[in-house]
mmCIF file with all atom_site columns, N, CA and C in Angstrom:
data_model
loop_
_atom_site.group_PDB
_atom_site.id
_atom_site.type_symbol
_atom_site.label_atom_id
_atom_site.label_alt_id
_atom_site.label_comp_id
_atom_site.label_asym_id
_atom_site.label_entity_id
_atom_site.label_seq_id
_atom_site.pdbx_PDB_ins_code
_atom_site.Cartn_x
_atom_site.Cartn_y
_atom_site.Cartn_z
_atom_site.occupancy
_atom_site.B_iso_or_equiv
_atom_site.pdbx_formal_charge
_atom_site.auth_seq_id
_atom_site.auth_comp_id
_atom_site.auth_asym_id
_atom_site.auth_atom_id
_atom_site.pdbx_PDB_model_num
ATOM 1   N N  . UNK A 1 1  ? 2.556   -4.214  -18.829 1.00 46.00 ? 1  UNK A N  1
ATOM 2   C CA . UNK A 1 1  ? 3.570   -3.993  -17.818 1.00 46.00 ? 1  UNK A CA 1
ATOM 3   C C  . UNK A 1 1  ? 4.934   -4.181  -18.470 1.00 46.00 ? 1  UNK A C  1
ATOM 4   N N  . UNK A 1 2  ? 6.233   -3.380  -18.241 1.00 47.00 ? 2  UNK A N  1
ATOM 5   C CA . UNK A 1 2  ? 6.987   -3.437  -18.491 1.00 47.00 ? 2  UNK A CA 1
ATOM 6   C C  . UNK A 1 2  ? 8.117   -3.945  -17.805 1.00 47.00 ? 2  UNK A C  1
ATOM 7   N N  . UNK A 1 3  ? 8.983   -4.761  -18.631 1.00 42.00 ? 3  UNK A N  1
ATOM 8   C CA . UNK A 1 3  ? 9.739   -5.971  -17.790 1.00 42.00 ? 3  UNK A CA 1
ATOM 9   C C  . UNK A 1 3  ? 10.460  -5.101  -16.709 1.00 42.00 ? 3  UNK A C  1
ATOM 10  N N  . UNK A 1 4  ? 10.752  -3.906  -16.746 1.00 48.00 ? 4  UNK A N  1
ATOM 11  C CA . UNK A 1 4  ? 11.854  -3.394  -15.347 1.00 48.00 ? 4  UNK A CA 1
ATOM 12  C C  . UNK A 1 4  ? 10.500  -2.812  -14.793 1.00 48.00 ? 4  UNK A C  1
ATOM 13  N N  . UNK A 1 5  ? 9.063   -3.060  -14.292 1.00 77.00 ? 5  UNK A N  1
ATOM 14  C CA . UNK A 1 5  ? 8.220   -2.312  -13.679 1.00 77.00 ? 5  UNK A CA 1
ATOM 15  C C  . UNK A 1 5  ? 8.137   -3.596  -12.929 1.00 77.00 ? 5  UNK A C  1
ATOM 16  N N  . UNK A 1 6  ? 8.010   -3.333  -11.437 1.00 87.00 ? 6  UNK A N  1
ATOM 17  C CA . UNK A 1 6  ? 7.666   -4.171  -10.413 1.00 87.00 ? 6  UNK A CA 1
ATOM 18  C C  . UNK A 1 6  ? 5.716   -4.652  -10.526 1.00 87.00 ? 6  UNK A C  1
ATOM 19  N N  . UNK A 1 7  ? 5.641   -6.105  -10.076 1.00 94.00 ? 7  UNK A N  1
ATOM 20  C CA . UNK A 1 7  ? 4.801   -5.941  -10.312 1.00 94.00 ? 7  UNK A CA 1
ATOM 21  C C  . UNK A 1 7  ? 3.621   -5.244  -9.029  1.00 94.00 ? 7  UNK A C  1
ATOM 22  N N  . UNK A 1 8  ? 2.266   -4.741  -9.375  1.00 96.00 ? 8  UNK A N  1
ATOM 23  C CA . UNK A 1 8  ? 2.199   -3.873  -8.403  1.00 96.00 ? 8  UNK A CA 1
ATOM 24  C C  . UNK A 1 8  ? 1.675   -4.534  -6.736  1.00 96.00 ? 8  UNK A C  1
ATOM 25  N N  . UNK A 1 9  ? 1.382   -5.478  -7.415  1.00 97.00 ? 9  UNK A N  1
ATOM 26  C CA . UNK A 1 9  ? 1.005   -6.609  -6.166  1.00 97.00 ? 9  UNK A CA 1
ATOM 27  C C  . UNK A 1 9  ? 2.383   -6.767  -5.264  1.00 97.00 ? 9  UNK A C  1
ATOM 28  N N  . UNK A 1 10 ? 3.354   -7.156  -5.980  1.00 96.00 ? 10 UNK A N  1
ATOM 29  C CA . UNK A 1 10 ? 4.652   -7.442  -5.368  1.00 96.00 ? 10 UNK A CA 1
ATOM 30  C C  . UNK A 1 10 ? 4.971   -6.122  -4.421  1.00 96.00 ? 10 UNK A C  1
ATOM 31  N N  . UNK A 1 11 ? 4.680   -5.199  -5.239  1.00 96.00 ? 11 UNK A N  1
ATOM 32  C CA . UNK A 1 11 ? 5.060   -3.640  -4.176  1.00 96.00 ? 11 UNK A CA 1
ATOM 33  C C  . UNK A 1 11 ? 4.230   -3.552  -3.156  1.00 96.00 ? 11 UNK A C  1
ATOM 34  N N  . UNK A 1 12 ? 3.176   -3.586  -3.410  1.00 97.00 ? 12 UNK A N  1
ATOM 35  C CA . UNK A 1 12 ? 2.101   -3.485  -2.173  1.00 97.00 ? 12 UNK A CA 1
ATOM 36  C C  . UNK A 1 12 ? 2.151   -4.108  -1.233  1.00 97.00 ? 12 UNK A C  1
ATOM 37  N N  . UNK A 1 13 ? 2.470   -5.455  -1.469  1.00 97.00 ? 13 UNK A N  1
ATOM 38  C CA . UNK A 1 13 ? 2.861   -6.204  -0.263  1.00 97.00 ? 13 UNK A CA 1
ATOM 39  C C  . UNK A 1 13 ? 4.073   -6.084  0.185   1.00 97.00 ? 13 UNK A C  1
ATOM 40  N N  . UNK A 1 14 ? 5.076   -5.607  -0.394  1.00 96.00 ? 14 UNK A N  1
ATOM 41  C CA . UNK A 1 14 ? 6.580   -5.622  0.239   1.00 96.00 ? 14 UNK A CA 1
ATOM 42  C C  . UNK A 1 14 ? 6.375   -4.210  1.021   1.00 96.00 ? 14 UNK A C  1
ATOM 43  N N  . UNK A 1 15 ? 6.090   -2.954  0.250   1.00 96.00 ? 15 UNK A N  1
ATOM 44  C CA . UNK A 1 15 ? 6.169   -1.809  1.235   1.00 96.00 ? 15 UNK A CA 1
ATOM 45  C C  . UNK A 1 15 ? 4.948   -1.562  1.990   1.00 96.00 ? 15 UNK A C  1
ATOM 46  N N  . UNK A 1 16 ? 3.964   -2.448  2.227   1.00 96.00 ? 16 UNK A N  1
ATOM 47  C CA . UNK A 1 16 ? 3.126   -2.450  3.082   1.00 96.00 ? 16 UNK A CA 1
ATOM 48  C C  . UNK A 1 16 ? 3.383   -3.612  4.509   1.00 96.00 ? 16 UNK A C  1
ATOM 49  N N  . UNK A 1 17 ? 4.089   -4.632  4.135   1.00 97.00 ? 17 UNK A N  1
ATOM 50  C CA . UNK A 1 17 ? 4.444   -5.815  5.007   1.00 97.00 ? 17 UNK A CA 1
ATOM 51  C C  . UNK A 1 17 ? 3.348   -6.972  4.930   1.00 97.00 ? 17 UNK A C  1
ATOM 52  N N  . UNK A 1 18 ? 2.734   -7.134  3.868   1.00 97.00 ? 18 UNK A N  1
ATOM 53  C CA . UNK A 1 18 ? 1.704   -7.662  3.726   1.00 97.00 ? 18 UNK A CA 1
ATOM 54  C C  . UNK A 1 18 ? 1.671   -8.880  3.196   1.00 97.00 ? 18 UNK A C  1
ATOM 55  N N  . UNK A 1 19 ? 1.340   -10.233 3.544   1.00 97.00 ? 19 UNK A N  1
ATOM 56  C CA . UNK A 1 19 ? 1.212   -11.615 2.880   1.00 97.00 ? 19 UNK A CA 1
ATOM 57  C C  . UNK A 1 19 ? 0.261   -11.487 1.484   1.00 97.00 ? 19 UNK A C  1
ATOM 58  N N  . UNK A 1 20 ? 0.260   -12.148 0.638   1.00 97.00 ? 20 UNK A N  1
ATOM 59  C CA . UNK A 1 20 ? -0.734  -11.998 0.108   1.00 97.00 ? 20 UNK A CA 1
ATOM 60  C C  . UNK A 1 20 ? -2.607  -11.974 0.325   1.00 97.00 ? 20 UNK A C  1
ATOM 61  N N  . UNK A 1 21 ? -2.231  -13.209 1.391   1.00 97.00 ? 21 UNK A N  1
ATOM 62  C CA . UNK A 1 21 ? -3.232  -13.437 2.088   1.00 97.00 ? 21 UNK A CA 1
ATOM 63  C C  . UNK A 1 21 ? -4.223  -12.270 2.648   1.00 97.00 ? 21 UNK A C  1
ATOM 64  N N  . UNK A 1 22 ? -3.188  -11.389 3.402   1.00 97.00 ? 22 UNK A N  1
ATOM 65  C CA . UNK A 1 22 ? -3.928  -10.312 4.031   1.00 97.00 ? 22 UNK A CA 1
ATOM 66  C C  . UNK A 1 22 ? -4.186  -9.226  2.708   1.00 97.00 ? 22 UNK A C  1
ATOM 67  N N  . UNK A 1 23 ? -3.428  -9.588  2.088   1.00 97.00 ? 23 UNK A N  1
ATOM 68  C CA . UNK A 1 23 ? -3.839  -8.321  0.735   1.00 97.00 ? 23 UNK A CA 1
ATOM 69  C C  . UNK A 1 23 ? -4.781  -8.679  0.244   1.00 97.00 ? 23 UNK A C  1
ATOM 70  N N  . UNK A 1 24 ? -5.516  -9.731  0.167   1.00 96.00 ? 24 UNK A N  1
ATOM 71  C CA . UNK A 1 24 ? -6.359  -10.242 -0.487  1.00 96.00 ? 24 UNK A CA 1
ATOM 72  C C  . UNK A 1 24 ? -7.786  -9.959  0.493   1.00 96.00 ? 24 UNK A C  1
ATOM 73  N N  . UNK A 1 25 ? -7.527  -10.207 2.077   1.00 96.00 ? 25 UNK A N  1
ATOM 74  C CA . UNK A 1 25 ? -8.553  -9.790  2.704   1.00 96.00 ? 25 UNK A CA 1
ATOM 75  C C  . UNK A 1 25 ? -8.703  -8.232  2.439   1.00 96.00 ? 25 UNK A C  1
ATOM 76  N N  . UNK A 1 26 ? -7.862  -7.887  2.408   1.00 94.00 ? 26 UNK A N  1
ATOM 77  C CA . UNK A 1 26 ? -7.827  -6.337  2.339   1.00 94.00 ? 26 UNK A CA 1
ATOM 78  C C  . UNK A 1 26 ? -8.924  -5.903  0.847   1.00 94.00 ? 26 UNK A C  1
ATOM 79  N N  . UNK A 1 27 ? -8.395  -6.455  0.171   1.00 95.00 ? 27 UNK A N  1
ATOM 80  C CA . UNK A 1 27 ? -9.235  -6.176  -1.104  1.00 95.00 ? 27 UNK A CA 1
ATOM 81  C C  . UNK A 1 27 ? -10.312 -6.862  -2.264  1.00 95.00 ? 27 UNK A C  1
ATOM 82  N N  . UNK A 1 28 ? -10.701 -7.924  -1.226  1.00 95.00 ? 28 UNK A N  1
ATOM 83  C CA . UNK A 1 28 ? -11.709 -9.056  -1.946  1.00 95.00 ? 28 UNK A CA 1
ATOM 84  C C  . UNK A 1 28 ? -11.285 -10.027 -2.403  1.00 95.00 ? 28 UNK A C  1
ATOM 85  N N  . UNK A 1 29 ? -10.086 -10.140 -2.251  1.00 96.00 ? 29 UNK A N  1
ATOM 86  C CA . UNK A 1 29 ? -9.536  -11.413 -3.365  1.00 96.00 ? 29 UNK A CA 1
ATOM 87  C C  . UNK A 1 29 ? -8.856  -12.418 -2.764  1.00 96.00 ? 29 UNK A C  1
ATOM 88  N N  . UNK A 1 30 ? -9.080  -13.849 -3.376  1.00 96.00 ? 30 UNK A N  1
ATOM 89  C CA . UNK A 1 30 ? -8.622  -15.363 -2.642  1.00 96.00 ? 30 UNK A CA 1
ATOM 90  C C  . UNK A 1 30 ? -6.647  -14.961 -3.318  1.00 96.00 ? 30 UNK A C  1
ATOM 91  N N  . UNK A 1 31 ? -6.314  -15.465 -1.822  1.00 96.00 ? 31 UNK A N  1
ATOM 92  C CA . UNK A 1 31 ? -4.923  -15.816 -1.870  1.00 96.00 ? 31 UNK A CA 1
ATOM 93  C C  . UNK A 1 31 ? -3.939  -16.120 -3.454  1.00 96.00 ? 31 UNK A C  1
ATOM 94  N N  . UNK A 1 32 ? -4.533  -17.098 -3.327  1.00 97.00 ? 32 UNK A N  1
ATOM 95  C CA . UNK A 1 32 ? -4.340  -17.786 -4.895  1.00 97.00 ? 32 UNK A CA 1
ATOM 96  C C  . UNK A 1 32 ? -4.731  -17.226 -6.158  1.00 97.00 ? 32 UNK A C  1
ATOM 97  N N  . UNK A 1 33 ? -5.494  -16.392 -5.838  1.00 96.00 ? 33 UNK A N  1
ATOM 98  C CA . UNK A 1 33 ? -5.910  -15.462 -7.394  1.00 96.00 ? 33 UNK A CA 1
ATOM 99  C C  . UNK A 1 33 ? -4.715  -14.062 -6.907  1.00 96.00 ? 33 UNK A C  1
ATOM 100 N N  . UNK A 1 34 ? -4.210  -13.671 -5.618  1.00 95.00 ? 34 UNK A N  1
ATOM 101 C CA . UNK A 1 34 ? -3.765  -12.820 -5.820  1.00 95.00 ? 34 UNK A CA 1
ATOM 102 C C  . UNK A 1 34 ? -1.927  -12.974 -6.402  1.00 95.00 ? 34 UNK A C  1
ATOM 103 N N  . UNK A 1 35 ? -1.641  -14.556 -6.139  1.00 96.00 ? 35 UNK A N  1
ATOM 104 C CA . UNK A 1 35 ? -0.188  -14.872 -6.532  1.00 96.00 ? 35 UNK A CA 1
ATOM 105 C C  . UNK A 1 35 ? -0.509  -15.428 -8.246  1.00 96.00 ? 35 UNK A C  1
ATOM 106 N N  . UNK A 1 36 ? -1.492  -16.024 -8.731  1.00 96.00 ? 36 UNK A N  1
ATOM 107 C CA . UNK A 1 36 ? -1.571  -15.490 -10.188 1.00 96.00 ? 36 UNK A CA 1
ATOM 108 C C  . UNK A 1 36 ? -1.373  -14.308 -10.618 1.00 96.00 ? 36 UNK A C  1
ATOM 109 N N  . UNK A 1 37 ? -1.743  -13.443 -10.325 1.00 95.00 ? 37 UNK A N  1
ATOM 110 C CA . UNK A 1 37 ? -1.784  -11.753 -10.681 1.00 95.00 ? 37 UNK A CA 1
ATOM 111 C C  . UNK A 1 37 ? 0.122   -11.103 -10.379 1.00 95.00 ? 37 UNK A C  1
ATOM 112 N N  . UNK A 1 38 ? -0.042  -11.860 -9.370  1.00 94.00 ? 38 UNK A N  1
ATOM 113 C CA . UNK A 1 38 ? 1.793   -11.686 -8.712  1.00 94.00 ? 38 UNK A CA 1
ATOM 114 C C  . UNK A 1 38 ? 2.306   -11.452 -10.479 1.00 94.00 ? 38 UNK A C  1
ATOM 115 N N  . UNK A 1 39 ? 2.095   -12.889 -10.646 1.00 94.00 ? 39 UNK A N  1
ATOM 116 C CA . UNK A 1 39 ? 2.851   -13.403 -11.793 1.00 94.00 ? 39 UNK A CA 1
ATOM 117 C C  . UNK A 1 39 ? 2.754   -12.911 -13.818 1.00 94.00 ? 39 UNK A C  1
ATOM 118 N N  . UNK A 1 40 ? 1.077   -12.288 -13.434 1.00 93.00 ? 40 UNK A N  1
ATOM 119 C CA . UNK A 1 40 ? 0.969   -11.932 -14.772 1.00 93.00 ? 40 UNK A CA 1
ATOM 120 C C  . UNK A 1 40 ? 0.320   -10.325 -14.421 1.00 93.00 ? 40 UNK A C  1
ATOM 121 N N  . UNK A 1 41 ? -0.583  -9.967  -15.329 1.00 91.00 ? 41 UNK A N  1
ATOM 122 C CA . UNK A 1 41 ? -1.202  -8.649  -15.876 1.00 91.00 ? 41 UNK A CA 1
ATOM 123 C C  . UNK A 1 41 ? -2.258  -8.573  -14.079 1.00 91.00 ? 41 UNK A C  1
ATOM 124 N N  . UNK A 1 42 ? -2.062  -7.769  -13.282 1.00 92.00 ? 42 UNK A N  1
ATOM 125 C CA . UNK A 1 42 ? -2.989  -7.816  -12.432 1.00 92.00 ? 42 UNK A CA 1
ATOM 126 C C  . UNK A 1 42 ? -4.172  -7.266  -13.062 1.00 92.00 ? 42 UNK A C  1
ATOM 127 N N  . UNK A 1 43 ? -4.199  -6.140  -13.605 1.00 92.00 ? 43 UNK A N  1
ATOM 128 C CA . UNK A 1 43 ? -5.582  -5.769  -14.266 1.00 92.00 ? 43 UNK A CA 1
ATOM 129 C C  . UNK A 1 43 ? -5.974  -4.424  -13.476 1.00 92.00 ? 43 UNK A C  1
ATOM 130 N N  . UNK A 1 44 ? -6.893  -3.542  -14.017 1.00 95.00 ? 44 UNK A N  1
ATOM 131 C CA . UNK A 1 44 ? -7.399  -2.315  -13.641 1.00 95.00 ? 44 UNK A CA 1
ATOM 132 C C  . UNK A 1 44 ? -7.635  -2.236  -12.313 1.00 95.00 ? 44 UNK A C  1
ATOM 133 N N  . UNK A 1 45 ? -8.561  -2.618  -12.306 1.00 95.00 ? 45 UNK A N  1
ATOM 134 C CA . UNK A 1 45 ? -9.234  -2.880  -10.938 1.00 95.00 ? 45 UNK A CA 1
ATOM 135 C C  . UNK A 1 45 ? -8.559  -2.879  -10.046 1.00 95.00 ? 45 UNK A C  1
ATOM 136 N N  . UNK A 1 46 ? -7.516  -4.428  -9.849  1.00 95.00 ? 46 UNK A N  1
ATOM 137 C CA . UNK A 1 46 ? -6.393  -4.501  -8.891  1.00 95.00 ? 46 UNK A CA 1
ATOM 138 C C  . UNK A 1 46 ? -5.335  -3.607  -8.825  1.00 95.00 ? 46 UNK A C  1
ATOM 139 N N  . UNK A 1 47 ? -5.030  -3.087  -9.847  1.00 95.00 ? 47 UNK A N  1
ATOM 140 C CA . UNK A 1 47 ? -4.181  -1.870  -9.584  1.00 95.00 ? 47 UNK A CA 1
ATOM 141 C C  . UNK A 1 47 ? -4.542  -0.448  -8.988  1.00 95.00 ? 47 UNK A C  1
ATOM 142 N N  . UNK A 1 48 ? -5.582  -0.502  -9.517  1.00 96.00 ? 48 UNK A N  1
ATOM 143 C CA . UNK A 1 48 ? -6.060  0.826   -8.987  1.00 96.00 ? 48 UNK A CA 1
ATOM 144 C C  . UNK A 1 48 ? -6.238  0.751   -7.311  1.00 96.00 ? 48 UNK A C  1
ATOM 145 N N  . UNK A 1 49 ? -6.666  0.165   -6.708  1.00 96.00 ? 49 UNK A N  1
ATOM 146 C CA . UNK A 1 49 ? -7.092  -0.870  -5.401  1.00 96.00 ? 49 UNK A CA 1
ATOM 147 C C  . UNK A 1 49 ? -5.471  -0.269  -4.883  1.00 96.00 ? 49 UNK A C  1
ATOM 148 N N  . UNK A 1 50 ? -4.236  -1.412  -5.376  1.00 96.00 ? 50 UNK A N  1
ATOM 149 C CA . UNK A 1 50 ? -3.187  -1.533  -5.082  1.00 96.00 ? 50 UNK A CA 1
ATOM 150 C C  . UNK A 1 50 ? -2.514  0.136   -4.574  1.00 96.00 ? 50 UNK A C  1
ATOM 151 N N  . UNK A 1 51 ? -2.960  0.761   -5.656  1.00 96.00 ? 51 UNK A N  1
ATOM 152 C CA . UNK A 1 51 ? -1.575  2.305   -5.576  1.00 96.00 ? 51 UNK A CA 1
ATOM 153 C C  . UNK A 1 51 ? -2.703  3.453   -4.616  1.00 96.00 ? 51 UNK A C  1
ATOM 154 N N  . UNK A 1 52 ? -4.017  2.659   -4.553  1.00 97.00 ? 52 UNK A N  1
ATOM 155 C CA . UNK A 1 52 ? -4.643  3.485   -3.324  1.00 97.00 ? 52 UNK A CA 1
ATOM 156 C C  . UNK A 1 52 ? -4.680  3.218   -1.985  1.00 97.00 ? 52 UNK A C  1
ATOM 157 N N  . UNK A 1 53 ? -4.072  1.706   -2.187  1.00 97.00 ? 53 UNK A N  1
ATOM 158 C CA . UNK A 1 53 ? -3.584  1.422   -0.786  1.00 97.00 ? 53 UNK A CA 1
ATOM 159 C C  . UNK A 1 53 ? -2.405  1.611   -0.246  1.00 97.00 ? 53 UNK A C  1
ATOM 160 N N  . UNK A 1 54 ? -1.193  2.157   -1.666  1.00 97.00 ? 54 UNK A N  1
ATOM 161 C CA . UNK A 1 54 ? -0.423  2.553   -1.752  1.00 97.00 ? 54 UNK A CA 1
ATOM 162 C C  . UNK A 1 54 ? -0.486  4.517   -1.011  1.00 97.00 ? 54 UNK A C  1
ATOM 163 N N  . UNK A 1 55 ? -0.808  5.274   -1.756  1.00 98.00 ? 55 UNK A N  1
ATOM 164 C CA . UNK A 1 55 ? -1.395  6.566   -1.137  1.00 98.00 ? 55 UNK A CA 1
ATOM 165 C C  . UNK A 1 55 ? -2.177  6.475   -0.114  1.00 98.00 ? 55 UNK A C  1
ATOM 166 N N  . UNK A 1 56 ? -2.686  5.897   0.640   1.00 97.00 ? 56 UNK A N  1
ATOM 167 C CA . UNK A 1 56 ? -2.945  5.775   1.989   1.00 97.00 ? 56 UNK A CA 1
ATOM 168 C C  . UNK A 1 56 ? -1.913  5.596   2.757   1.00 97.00 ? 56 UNK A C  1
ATOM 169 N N  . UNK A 1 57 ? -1.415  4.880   2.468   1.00 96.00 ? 57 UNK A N  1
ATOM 170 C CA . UNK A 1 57 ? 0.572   5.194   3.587   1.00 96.00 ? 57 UNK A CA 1
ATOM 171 C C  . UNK A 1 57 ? 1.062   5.989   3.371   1.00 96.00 ? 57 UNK A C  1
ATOM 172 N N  . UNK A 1 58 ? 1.194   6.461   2.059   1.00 97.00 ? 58 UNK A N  1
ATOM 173 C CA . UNK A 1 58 ? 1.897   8.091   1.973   1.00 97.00 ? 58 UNK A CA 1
ATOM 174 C C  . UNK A 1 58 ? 0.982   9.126   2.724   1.00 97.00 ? 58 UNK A C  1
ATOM 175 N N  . UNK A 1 59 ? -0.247  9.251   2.788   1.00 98.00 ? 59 UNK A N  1
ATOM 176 C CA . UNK A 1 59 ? -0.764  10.119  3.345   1.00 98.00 ? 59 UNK A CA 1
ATOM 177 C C  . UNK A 1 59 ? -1.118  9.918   5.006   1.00 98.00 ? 59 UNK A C  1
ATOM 178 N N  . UNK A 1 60 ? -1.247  8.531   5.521   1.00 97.00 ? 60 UNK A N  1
ATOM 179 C CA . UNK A 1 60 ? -1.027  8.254   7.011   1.00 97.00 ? 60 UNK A CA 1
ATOM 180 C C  . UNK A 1 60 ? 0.493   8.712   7.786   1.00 97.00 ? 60 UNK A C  1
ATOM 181 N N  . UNK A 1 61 ? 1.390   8.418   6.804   1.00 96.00 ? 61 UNK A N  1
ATOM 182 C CA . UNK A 1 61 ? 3.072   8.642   7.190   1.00 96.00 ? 61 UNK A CA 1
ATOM 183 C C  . UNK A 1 61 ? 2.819   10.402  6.785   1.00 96.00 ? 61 UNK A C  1
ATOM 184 N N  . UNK A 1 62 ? 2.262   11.219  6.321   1.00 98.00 ? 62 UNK A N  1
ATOM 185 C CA . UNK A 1 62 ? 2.234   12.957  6.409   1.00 98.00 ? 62 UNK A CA 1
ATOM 186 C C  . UNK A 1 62 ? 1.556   12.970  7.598   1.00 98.00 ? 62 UNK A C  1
ATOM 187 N N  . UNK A 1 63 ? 0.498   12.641  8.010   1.00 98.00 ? 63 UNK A N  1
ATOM 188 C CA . UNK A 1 63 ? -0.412  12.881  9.268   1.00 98.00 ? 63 UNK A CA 1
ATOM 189 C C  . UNK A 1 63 ? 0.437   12.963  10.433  1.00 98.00 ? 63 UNK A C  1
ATOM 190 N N  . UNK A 1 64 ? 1.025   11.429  10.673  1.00 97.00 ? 64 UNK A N  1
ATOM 191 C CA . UNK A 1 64 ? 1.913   11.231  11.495  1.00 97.00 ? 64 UNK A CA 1
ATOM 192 C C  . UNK A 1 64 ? 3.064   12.149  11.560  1.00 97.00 ? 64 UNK A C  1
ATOM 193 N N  . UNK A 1 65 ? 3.812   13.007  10.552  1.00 97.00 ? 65 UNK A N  1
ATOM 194 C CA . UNK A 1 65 ? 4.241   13.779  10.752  1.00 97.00 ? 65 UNK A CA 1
ATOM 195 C C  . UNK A 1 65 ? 3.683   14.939  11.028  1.00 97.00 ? 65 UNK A C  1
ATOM 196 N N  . UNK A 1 66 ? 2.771   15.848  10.226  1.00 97.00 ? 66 UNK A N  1
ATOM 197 C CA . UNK A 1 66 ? 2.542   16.797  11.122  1.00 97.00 ? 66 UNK A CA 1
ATOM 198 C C  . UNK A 1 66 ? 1.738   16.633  12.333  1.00 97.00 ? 66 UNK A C  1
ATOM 199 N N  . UNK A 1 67 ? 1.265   15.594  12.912  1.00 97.00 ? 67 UNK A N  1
ATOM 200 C CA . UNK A 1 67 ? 1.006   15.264  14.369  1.00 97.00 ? 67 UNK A CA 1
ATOM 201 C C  . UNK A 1 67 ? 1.935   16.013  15.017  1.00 97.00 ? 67 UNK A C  1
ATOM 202 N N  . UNK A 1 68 ? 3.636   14.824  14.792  1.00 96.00 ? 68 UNK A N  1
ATOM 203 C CA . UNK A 1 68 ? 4.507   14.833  15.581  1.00 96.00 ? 68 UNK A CA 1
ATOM 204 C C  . UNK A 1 68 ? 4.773   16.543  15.972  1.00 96.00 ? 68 UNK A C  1
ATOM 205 N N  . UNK A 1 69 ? 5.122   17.461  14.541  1.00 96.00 ? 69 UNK A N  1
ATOM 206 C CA . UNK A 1 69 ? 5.261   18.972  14.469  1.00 96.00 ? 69 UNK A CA 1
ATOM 207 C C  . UNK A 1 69 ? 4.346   19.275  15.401  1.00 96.00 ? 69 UNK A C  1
ATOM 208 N N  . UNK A 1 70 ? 3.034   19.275  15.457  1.00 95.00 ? 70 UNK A N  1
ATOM 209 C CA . UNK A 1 70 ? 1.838   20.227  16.306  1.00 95.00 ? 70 UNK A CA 1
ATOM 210 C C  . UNK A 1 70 ? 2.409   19.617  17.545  1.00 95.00 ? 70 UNK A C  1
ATOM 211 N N  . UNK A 1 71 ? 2.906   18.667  18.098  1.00 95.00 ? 71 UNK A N  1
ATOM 212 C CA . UNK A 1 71 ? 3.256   18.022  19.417  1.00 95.00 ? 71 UNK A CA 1
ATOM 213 C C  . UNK A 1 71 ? 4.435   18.710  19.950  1.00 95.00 ? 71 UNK A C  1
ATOM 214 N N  . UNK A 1 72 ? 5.547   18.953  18.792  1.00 95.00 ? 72 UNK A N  1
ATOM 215 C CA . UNK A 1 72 ? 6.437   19.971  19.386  1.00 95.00 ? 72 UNK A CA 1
ATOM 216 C C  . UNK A 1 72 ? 6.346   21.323  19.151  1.00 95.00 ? 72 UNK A C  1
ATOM 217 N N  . UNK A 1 73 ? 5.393   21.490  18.902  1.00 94.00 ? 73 UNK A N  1
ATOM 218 C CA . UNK A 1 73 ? 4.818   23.089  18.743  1.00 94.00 ? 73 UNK A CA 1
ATOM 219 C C  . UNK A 1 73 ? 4.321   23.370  20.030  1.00 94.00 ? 73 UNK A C  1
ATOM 220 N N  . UNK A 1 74 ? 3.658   22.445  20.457  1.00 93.00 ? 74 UNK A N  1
ATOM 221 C CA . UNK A 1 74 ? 2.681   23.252  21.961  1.00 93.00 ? 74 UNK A CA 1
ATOM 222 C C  . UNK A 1 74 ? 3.919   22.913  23.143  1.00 93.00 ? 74 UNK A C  1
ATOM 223 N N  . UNK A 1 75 ? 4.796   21.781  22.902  1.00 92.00 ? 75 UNK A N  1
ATOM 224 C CA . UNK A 1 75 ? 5.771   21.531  23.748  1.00 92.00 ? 75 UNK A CA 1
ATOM 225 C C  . UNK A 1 75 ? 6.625   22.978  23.997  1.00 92.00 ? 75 UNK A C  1
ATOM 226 N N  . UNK A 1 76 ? 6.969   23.307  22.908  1.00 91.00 ? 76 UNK A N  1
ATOM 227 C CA . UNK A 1 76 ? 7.922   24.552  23.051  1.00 91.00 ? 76 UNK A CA 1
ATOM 228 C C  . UNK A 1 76 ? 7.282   25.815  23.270  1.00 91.00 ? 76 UNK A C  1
ATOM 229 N N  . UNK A 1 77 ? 5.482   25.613  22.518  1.00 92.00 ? 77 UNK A N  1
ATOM 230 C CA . UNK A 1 77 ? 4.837   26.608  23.460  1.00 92.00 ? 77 UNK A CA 1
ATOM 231 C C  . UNK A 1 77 ? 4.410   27.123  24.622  1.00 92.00 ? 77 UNK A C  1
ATOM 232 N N  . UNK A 1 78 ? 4.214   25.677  25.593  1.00 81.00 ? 78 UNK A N  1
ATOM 233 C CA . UNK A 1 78 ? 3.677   25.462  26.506  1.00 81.00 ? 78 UNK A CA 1
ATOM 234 C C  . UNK A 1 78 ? 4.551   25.138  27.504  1.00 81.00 ? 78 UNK A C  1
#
């Protein structure tokens, strides 16, 4: 990891709103092993985990938009 790269735990929980705690339910892991990782190399596994829980909000926040579109589509159709 490189010193200006966030670490990815830190992101996940900040742009998700997430304690560690719940990140940890979220992905198998005790609290306390996930603020070690905060601090050093999270590792494969946890990253990979991390930026797919990451692309799941990017792709829930597209849904939600074209929801909203098909909603004013039938509005202005209908």
């Amino acid at each position: 990891m490189k010193m200006s790269d966030e670490n990815i735990i830190k992101k996940v929980c900040k742009e998700l709103n997430l304690t560690y705690k719940q990140l940890g339910e979220l992905i198998g892991y005790s609290e306390g092993r996930l603020k070690q990782l905060a601090i050093t190399e999270p590792g494969e596994q946890v990253e990979k985990v991390c930026k797919m829980l990451l692309k799941v909000k990017e792709l829930e926040a597209e849904i939600n938009k074209q929801n909203e579109l098909k909603k004013l589509l039938k509005d202005f159709i209908g």
